[in-house]
Amino acid sequence: MQKIIEMAEILENEEIQDSIFRMTLSLPEISRMAVSGQFINIYTGLGENILPRPISINEIDAIEGNIIVTYQVVGKGTDFFSKCPVGCELKVVGPLGNGFDLSKKYEKNIIVGGGIGIPPLVELCKHIEGRKFVFLGAKSKPIYEDDFRNLGAEVFICSDDGNTGMKGNVVELLNDIQPEGDMLFSCGPKIMLKYVSKWAAENNIPAQISLEERMACGIGACVGCTVKIQKKGDSDWQNLKVCKDGPVFMSDEVIWDD
Amino acid sequence: MTDIDTTVNICGIEMKNPVTTASGTFGSGREFSDFVDINRIGAVTVKGVSSVPWKGNDSPRIAEVYGGMLNSVGLQNPGAKWFIENDIPFLKKYDTKIIVNICGHTIGEYCDIAEIMSDADVDMLELNISCPNVREGGIAFGTVAPMVEKVVKSVKKYCKKPLIVKLSPNVTDITEIAKAAVSGGADALSLINTLMGMKIDIKKRKPVLANKIGGFSGPAIKPVAVRMVYQVCKCVDVPVIGMGGIINSDDAIEFIMAGATMISVGTANFMNPKATTEIADGIEKFMYENNIKNLSEIRGIID
């Protein structure tokens, strides 16, 4: 998969929830190449923050040539992005990583998103043809609930504080609803993915999960962002790169650290 | 306009320009071939290779710090066999030289990999006795002068290619280590490897890196690197490959003026995937603008 450097004009950059921003970037080339589940590297250009920020693709608008990302302000880099006005340009490298595997169609699809892991699942949802059962969790209010509904999904909501939907986490929600599925797709905090994977295994549902790890280059060179993966048939695990071998892995191949 | 000659020669190997890559920041070039023309790089110094595959350390392995980054990768690599079958054929498609960074846990392992790579189609070997992220070998060999001399001398018996020894900055006196490497038989020196550093996540009250401590690199370390290259070039006669925080051609020229024959681009590759070729272009431009025909005219001009 070819990767390119492109200067992106910011077309929109709006706070949609406390410290969560939705940014539309004009990326005619990258938007043409990208698929759901991939990410882009956005550079701050600041001397102190030397590394790019790897951010998942929320939506791809290949017709307009735009990529939408939704990010949370967690440090200096994302704080800088949040203050960039419409019209300013950011350096972007992408598309990076492998997307979700959509080579097979499934009748019943379960999609599980947590917190700032929800955005890439919106683009994913557009490309799934069968029934879609979407489970979203967040501290107080999951983002993009309506977007999933508009894409024809049956949406179930939970929150840590009980502000929206069921009070609890997405695994409790899954246990409550007990959906049937032929494939599960998930993105969210590592601890959530660990228990979603366990739930999928217990219910004999294969799961594609999108992982995250601290990375430097995003293109497979620095070998910084590894996770322990044991491929089917292998006698031992290996450290694979989230950026190049992932970010999407089959959940039964992931070795979870405690 | 002057006819400029950007070539440099280290141990009889002629490179088209003084730009190479710092081991571990450029893979084997494949990852960057979407962004740069590898033919424009004097030599590609590949990620460290050991005789058998190494798994490396646990994640997180990366932490960003002010003006730089920490890494604790721990020399994860798929081993010599994989490297010979996959990376060498890839690099051979390009008109560039190949420098293989070699690593081991013991003197025996260093000798094994030196022997294996001596028979491979590569141009030079770089002995990594300065990685701060492996418990055995690595930096343990690179910080005590008699040990440096001993490991270099041992490896030289098995090494049939020019041998570059990569030095650690985590020492009291870099010149003492440099002299020990040269008396052990080093044909060239490269410096600096990363500085040992640490970052603590104050919310979690624990280190960011799983390994706790890692190697500090990036633009913030450049003054330390320039100083060490300068000191080493004053006390040894072998060619020096300078590195540490180079992000543009002005930085590269600084290292050459400090005495370096070649320069390596490292962490800058993560900041700008085109860093290597932009620096090669920038050096040429500097030569034109300053009427420099050959880099030897400015190499080591600082008293």
XYZ file of C-alpha atoms in Angstrom:
561
model
C 0.000 0.000 0.000
C 1.506 3.287 -1.105
C 1.823 6.136 1.377
C 2.213 9.796 0.539
C 2.920 13.166 2.126
C 0.163 15.710 1.568
C -0.426 19.218 2.892
C -3.948 19.365 4.293
C -6.018 22.508 4.495
C -8.279 22.496 7.542
C -11.872 22.949 6.325
C -13.584 22.469 9.686
C -12.294 22.055 13.230
C -15.093 22.030 15.733
C -15.458 20.915 19.351
C -18.302 18.378 19.334
C -18.036 17.395 22.986
C -15.877 18.450 25.901
C -12.261 18.293 24.554
C -13.298 16.167 21.542
C -12.833 17.818 18.144
C -14.015 16.900 14.668
C -11.643 18.135 11.974
C -12.218 17.989 8.231
C -9.017 17.980 6.192
C -8.742 18.528 2.469
C -6.661 15.542 1.358
C -7.503 14.803 -2.296
C -4.872 12.095 -2.729
C -5.007 10.330 0.630
C -8.830 10.284 0.635
C -8.736 8.483 -2.695
C -6.467 5.749 -1.319
C -7.789 5.321 2.233
C -10.037 2.557 3.554
C -11.901 2.227 6.845
C -9.727 1.334 9.825
C -6.630 3.118 8.542
C -5.039 6.153 10.188
C -3.065 9.233 9.214
C -0.031 10.896 10.787
C -0.549 14.588 11.429
C 2.548 16.701 12.144
C 2.444 19.653 14.494
C 5.483 21.349 12.983
C 6.432 22.439 16.500
C 10.064 22.072 17.527
C 9.186 20.635 20.910
C 6.672 18.039 19.619
C 8.823 16.316 17.056
C 6.685 13.258 16.392
C 3.543 13.079 14.273
C 0.200 12.291 15.926
C -1.304 9.055 14.611
C -5.065 9.629 14.352
C -7.674 7.200 13.064
C -9.767 8.094 10.045
C -13.317 8.877 11.124
C -14.803 9.350 7.670
C -13.561 9.338 4.093
C -15.198 11.613 1.560
C -13.498 10.556 -1.659
C -15.844 12.670 -3.791
C -14.981 15.946 -2.063
C -11.440 14.739 -1.395
C -11.701 15.093 2.362
C -10.741 13.071 5.394
C -12.479 13.639 8.712
C -10.686 12.864 11.955
C -12.102 13.088 15.450
C -9.535 13.571 18.179
C -9.455 14.214 21.881
C -7.157 16.848 23.351
C -4.873 14.804 25.586
C -1.526 16.597 25.285
C 0.354 19.443 23.652
C 0.083 18.078 20.112
C -3.673 17.624 20.093
C -4.070 20.907 21.983
C -2.180 22.570 19.128
C -4.485 20.973 16.547
C -7.545 22.163 18.463
C -6.308 25.746 18.162
C -5.551 25.589 14.428
C -8.007 27.823 12.583
C -9.894 26.825 9.451
C -7.729 27.533 6.430
C -4.409 26.674 8.021
C -2.374 23.777 6.660
C -1.025 20.694 8.393
C 1.431 18.146 7.029
C -0.109 14.685 6.786
C 1.315 11.276 5.883
C -1.036 8.485 4.945
C -2.960 6.402 4.558
C -1.283 4.224 7.183
C -1.872 0.705 8.439
C -4.309 -1.896 7.225
C -8.019 -1.338 7.475
C -10.699 -3.722 8.642
C -10.969 -6.880 6.551
C -14.216 -6.507 4.635
C -13.455 -9.109 1.984
C -16.285 -11.310 3.300
C -19.879 -10.225 3.851
C -21.579 -11.228 7.066
C -25.272 -11.432 7.803
C -24.982 -10.230 11.378
C -22.296 -7.762 12.388
C -21.521 -6.542 15.880
C -19.677 -3.235 16.210
C -18.328 -2.223 19.612
C -16.829 1.201 20.248
C -15.522 2.892 23.354
C -14.746 6.577 23.922
C -12.417 8.093 21.377
C -12.192 4.635 19.730
C -15.630 5.157 18.199
C -14.690 7.385 15.177
C -13.147 4.759 12.822
C -16.235 2.572 13.290
C -18.407 5.211 11.562
C -16.567 4.762 8.260
C -16.593 0.995 8.823
C -20.365 1.027 9.317
C -20.849 2.577 5.862
C -19.258 -0.456 4.227
C -21.132 -3.215 6.051
C -24.135 -4.557 4.192
C -25.722 -7.025 6.637
C -27.465 -6.248 9.920
C -25.447 -4.005 12.167
C -25.674 -4.095 15.950
C -23.683 -1.190 17.359
C -22.659 -0.990 21.028
C -21.202 2.316 22.163
C -19.772 3.237 25.526
C -18.178 6.335 26.997
C -17.653 8.087 30.318
C -20.840 10.108 29.915
C -22.101 10.248 26.311
C -20.756 8.250 23.362
C -20.133 10.305 20.233
C -21.762 9.654 16.841
C -24.779 7.680 18.107
C -27.007 9.339 15.489
C -24.507 8.719 12.686
C -24.712 4.987 13.298
C -28.516 5.104 13.389
C -28.548 7.049 10.114
C -26.414 4.287 8.615
C -29.142 1.787 9.444
C -27.578 0.276 12.551
C -29.384 -0.864 15.675
C -27.604 1.130 18.358
C -27.182 0.304 22.051
C -25.657 2.839 24.412
C -23.994 2.768 27.812
C -22.014 5.200 29.919
C -19.856 4.968 33.032
C -21.930 7.589 34.867
C -25.321 6.473 33.539
C -25.880 9.843 31.862
C -26.847 8.178 28.576
C -28.062 4.628 28.049
C -27.312 1.816 30.429
C -25.013 2.597 33.365
C -21.995 0.370 32.867
C -19.460 -0.660 30.252
C -19.891 -2.142 26.787
C -19.136 -5.696 27.926
C -21.970 -5.457 30.457
C -24.126 -4.059 27.655
C -23.190 -6.972 25.383
C -24.041 -9.410 28.166
C -27.340 -7.637 28.676
C -28.405 -7.619 25.024
C -26.715 -10.910 24.033
C -26.529 -10.098 20.313
C -25.858 -12.762 17.726
C -23.095 -12.099 15.246
C -20.946 -13.637 12.526
C -18.205 -11.026 12.943
C -17.396 -8.441 15.592
C -15.485 -5.211 14.947
C -14.153 -3.122 17.798
C -12.062 -0.088 18.657
C -11.547 1.537 22.029
C -9.312 1.550 25.094
C -6.994 -1.452 25.409
C -8.683 -2.715 28.565
C -12.075 -2.594 26.849
C -10.726 -4.454 23.820
C -9.317 -7.131 26.093
C -12.720 -7.848 27.637
C -14.602 -7.453 24.347
C -12.210 -10.066 22.905
C -12.954 -12.349 25.844
C -16.703 -11.885 25.299
C -16.321 -12.646 21.581
C -14.313 -15.780 22.336
C -16.893 -16.997 24.863
C -19.634 -16.495 22.291
C -17.626 -18.043 19.436
C -17.687 -14.863 17.367
C -14.521 -13.948 15.442
C -13.447 -10.387 16.189
C -11.402 -7.770 14.392
C -10.031 -5.266 16.881
C -8.146 -2.048 16.215
C -5.239 -1.559 18.607
C -3.229 1.466 19.576
C 0.310 1.841 20.904
C 2.774 4.701 21.276
C 4.581 5.103 17.968
C 7.216 7.301 16.398
C 7.238 6.871 12.617
C 3.886 5.242 11.788
C 5.358 3.533 8.726
C 7.040 0.448 10.176
C 10.587 1.722 10.565
C 11.023 2.539 14.242
C 9.550 -0.723 15.577
C 8.206 1.209 18.540
C 4.514 0.298 18.476
C 4.592 -3.447 18.885
C 1.999 -5.799 20.316
C 2.376 -9.478 21.083
C 0.612 -11.529 18.422
C 0.475 -15.283 18.047
C -0.666 -16.132 14.527
C -2.780 -19.238 14.066
C -0.523 -22.240 13.679
C 2.550 -20.492 15.127
C 4.229 -22.107 18.127
C 5.237 -18.791 19.703
C 4.179 -15.135 19.803
C 5.975 -12.342 17.999
C 6.095 -8.569 18.410
C 4.167 -7.132 15.465
C 3.875 -3.442 14.594
C 0.520 -1.754 15.186
C 1.306 0.763 12.427
C 2.234 -1.651 9.669
C 0.950 -5.102 10.605
C -2.167 -3.605 12.235
C -3.792 -1.607 13.617
C -6.524 -4.209 13.058
C -5.749 -7.692 14.400
C -7.873 -10.799 14.961
C -8.648 -10.763 18.664
C -7.785 -14.430 19.253
C -4.230 -13.758 18.050
C -3.505 -11.007 20.583
C -1.518 -11.916 23.711
C -2.816 -9.620 26.456
C -0.382 -8.351 29.080
C -1.817 -7.998 32.536
C 29.125 27.838 -10.902
C 31.737 25.584 -9.378
C 31.913 21.876 -10.132
C 31.307 20.280 -6.788
C 32.313 16.822 -5.692
C 30.140 15.488 -2.883
C 31.748 12.060 -2.747
C 33.348 10.823 0.427
C 35.531 7.804 1.012
C 35.605 5.662 4.126
C 38.028 2.721 4.223
C 38.167 2.561 0.432
C 34.388 2.582 0.019
C 33.290 5.559 -2.043
C 29.919 7.073 -1.247
C 28.225 9.569 -3.624
C 27.486 11.918 -0.754
C 28.124 12.046 3.001
C 24.548 11.196 3.999
C 23.655 7.910 5.638
C 20.908 6.822 8.010
C 21.193 6.165 11.726
C 20.597 2.519 12.452
C 17.081 1.765 13.633
C 15.461 4.864 12.194
C 15.209 3.871 8.540
C 14.437 0.144 8.661
C 16.228 -1.250 5.657
C 15.014 1.598 3.483
C 11.878 -0.164 2.261
C 9.622 1.741 4.634
C 10.897 5.057 3.262
C 10.965 4.175 -0.427
C 7.495 5.714 -0.893
C 8.915 9.071 0.172
C 12.554 9.315 -0.916
C 14.721 8.179 -3.789
C 17.113 5.826 -2.036
C 19.594 6.354 -4.885
C 20.110 9.867 -3.461
C 21.535 8.552 -0.166
C 25.280 7.889 0.117
C 24.772 4.763 2.196
C 21.880 3.116 4.018
C 22.796 1.999 7.514
C 20.204 -0.629 8.334
C 18.510 -1.508 11.584
C 20.614 -3.712 13.897
C 20.879 -7.345 12.843
C 21.686 -10.231 15.166
C 22.599 -13.782 14.209
C 19.188 -15.078 15.341
C 15.832 -13.192 15.624
C 15.385 -10.947 18.680
C 11.961 -10.123 20.110
C 12.910 -6.819 21.709
C 11.361 -5.207 24.773
C 7.770 -4.804 25.914
C 5.635 -1.815 24.857
C 5.380 1.109 25.375
C 8.734 1.565 23.683
C 8.361 5.200 22.616
C 7.990 8.411 24.591
C 8.071 11.907 23.173
C 10.058 14.442 25.216
C 10.806 18.127 24.676
C 12.708 18.377 21.383
C 13.285 14.660 21.147
C 12.124 11.187 22.004
C 12.989 8.138 24.047
C 12.982 4.615 22.681
C 13.431 1.238 24.288
C 12.906 -1.033 21.291
C 15.670 -3.391 22.383
C 16.997 -4.252 18.909
C 14.005 -6.322 17.794
C 14.969 -7.818 14.444
C 14.131 -10.885 12.354
C 17.723 -12.153 12.311
C 20.559 -12.544 9.800
C 18.894 -15.123 7.552
C 15.806 -12.980 7.000
C 17.965 -9.909 6.452
C 20.129 -11.624 3.842
C 17.157 -13.080 1.976
C 14.926 -10.001 2.035
C 16.659 -6.724 2.805
C 19.907 -7.088 0.876
C 18.123 -7.944 -2.427
C 15.847 -4.921 -1.838
C 18.752 -2.529 -1.231
C 20.760 -3.947 -4.122
C 18.164 -2.506 -6.508
C 19.476 0.937 -5.611
C 22.736 2.728 -6.278
C 23.718 3.170 -2.649
C 26.126 1.516 -0.226
C 24.963 -0.842 2.520
C 26.205 -0.551 6.088
C 24.937 -3.330 8.356
C 24.612 -2.553 12.033
C 25.398 -5.754 13.949
C 24.488 -6.614 17.511
C 24.940 -9.390 20.039
C 24.630 -10.272 23.716
C 28.102 -11.766 24.014
C 31.458 -11.451 22.277
C 30.730 -14.806 20.654
C 27.442 -13.546 19.218
C 29.147 -10.399 17.866
C 31.775 -12.581 16.190
C 29.079 -14.862 14.724
C 27.163 -12.033 13.110
C 30.373 -10.337 11.898
C 31.384 -13.588 10.212
C 27.937 -14.079 8.642
C 27.775 -10.504 7.319
C 31.353 -10.650 6.022
C 30.125 -13.157 3.446
C 27.012 -11.130 2.602
C 26.780 -8.597 -0.217
C 27.188 -5.511 1.962
C 29.837 -2.794 2.083
C 30.652 -2.177 5.728
C 29.693 -3.385 9.177
C 28.847 -1.155 12.117
C 29.452 -2.764 15.501
C 26.749 -1.728 17.939
C 28.323 -1.757 21.377
C 26.267 1.173 22.553
C 22.588 0.257 22.592
C 21.198 1.277 25.996
C 18.174 -1.014 25.687
C 19.578 -4.516 25.976
C 20.569 -5.971 29.317
C 23.481 -8.002 28.074
C 25.864 -6.848 25.371
C 25.139 -3.482 23.818
C 26.147 -0.663 26.075
C 27.776 -3.019 28.579
C 30.562 -3.484 26.032
C 30.728 0.122 24.992
C 31.314 2.034 28.207
C 34.532 0.523 29.614
C 37.640 1.172 27.522
C 39.437 -2.194 28.003
C 36.168 -4.001 27.176
C 35.733 -1.899 24.018
C 39.221 -2.814 22.869
C 38.645 -6.489 23.654
C 35.334 -6.823 21.794
C 36.588 -4.876 18.761
C 39.756 -6.956 18.604
C 37.723 -10.191 18.815
C 35.246 -9.121 16.124
C 38.044 -7.978 13.807
C 39.296 -11.577 13.611
C 36.018 -12.593 11.947
C 35.226 -9.393 10.083
C 36.327 -9.260 6.462
C 34.705 -5.890 5.706
C 35.614 -2.428 6.968
C 34.460 -2.227 10.596
C 32.814 0.886 12.011
C 32.444 0.932 15.799
C 29.434 2.856 17.118
C 30.112 4.635 20.381
C 27.912 5.407 23.355
C 27.781 8.951 24.727
C 26.992 7.573 28.178
C 30.627 7.668 29.275
C 32.870 9.957 31.297
C 35.424 10.483 28.542
C 34.433 9.731 24.947
C 38.022 10.123 23.708
C 39.220 7.277 25.906
C 36.565 4.962 24.426
C 37.326 6.147 20.875
C 41.034 5.447 21.306
C 40.284 1.996 22.745
C 38.103 1.148 19.733
C 40.805 2.284 17.327
C 43.509 0.339 19.118
C 41.226 -2.706 18.962
C 41.214 -2.293 15.194
C 38.217 -0.105 14.349
C 38.470 1.141 10.763
C 36.043 3.968 11.460
C 33.912 5.285 14.318
C 30.300 6.412 14.434
C 28.850 8.543 17.197
C 26.763 9.262 19.100
C 24.288 6.545 19.966
C 21.392 7.639 22.188
C 21.756 9.209 25.620
C 20.123 7.285 28.425
C 16.942 9.004 29.527
C 13.673 8.568 31.348
C 10.171 10.033 31.376
C 7.626 9.655 34.151
C 3.868 9.841 33.654
C 2.913 11.892 36.705
C -0.779 10.945 36.456
C -0.051 7.217 36.481
C 3.004 7.675 38.744
C 5.079 5.344 36.642
C 7.606 5.512 33.793
C 6.161 5.917 30.301
C 8.448 3.227 28.894
C 7.817 -0.378 29.902
C 11.594 -0.692 30.143
C 11.624 2.396 32.449
C 14.792 3.761 30.826
C 15.417 4.362 27.133
C 17.630 6.073 24.600
C 17.167 9.821 24.118
C 17.488 11.130 20.558
C 16.336 14.020 18.415
C 17.289 17.663 17.877
C 17.702 18.302 21.605
C 20.852 16.141 21.778
C 22.710 17.783 18.899
C 25.076 20.014 20.925
C 26.266 16.998 22.922
C 26.842 15.064 19.709
C 28.724 17.886 17.968
C 30.961 18.280 21.005
C 31.745 14.545 21.138
C 32.404 14.273 17.390
C 34.721 17.281 17.676
C 36.623 15.770 20.615
C 36.931 12.350 18.977
C 38.072 13.734 15.618
C 40.876 15.570 17.411
C 42.239 12.393 18.996
C 41.936 9.602 16.413
C 42.983 9.279 12.775
C 40.166 7.040 11.520
C 37.150 8.525 9.722
C 34.161 9.461 11.857
C 30.463 9.214 11.007
C 28.726 11.936 13.009
C 25.156 11.768 14.210
C 22.836 12.979 16.926
C 19.964 15.368 16.347
C 20.647 16.253 12.702
C 17.419 17.539 11.158
C 18.673 19.739 8.311
C 21.725 20.390 6.176
C 23.004 23.169 8.441
C 23.189 20.615 11.244
C 25.020 18.231 8.903
C 27.574 20.905 7.971
C 28.208 21.519 11.683
C 29.190 17.888 12.146
C 31.448 18.002 9.076
C 33.154 21.125 10.395
C 33.578 19.302 13.710
C 35.469 16.643 11.760
C 32.933 14.072 10.536
C 33.451 12.441 7.132
C 29.874 11.227 6.903
C 26.721 12.155 8.780
C 23.714 10.046 9.756
C 20.112 11.136 9.759
C 18.179 9.431 12.547
C 15.165 10.661 14.474
C 14.645 13.316 11.783
C 13.284 10.503 9.589
C 10.336 10.245 11.984
C 9.810 14.024 11.911
C 10.048 14.265 8.140
C 10.133 11.142 5.955
C 12.062 13.118 3.326
C 14.788 14.274 5.739
C 17.626 12.242 4.177
C 17.321 13.510 0.628
C 16.490 17.061 1.713
C 19.713 17.079 3.725
C 21.685 15.684 0.763
C 20.231 18.461 -1.433
C 20.941 21.063 1.238
C 24.587 20.056 1.545
C 25.013 20.450 -2.227
C 23.368 23.853 -2.111
C 25.663 24.922 0.733
C 28.682 23.814 -1.284
C 27.573 25.809 -4.348
C 26.754 28.893 -2.339
C 30.029 28.808 -0.458
C 32.202 27.814 -3.398
C 33.246 24.544 -1.784
C 34.481 22.002 -4.346
C 35.018 19.168 -1.912
C 33.874 18.684 1.670
C 37.484 18.092 2.704
C 37.851 21.877 2.481
C 35.636 22.336 5.526
C 36.042 19.011 7.294
C 37.457 19.489 10.771
C 38.170 23.185 10.235
C 37.358 23.958 13.850
C 40.568 24.217 15.880
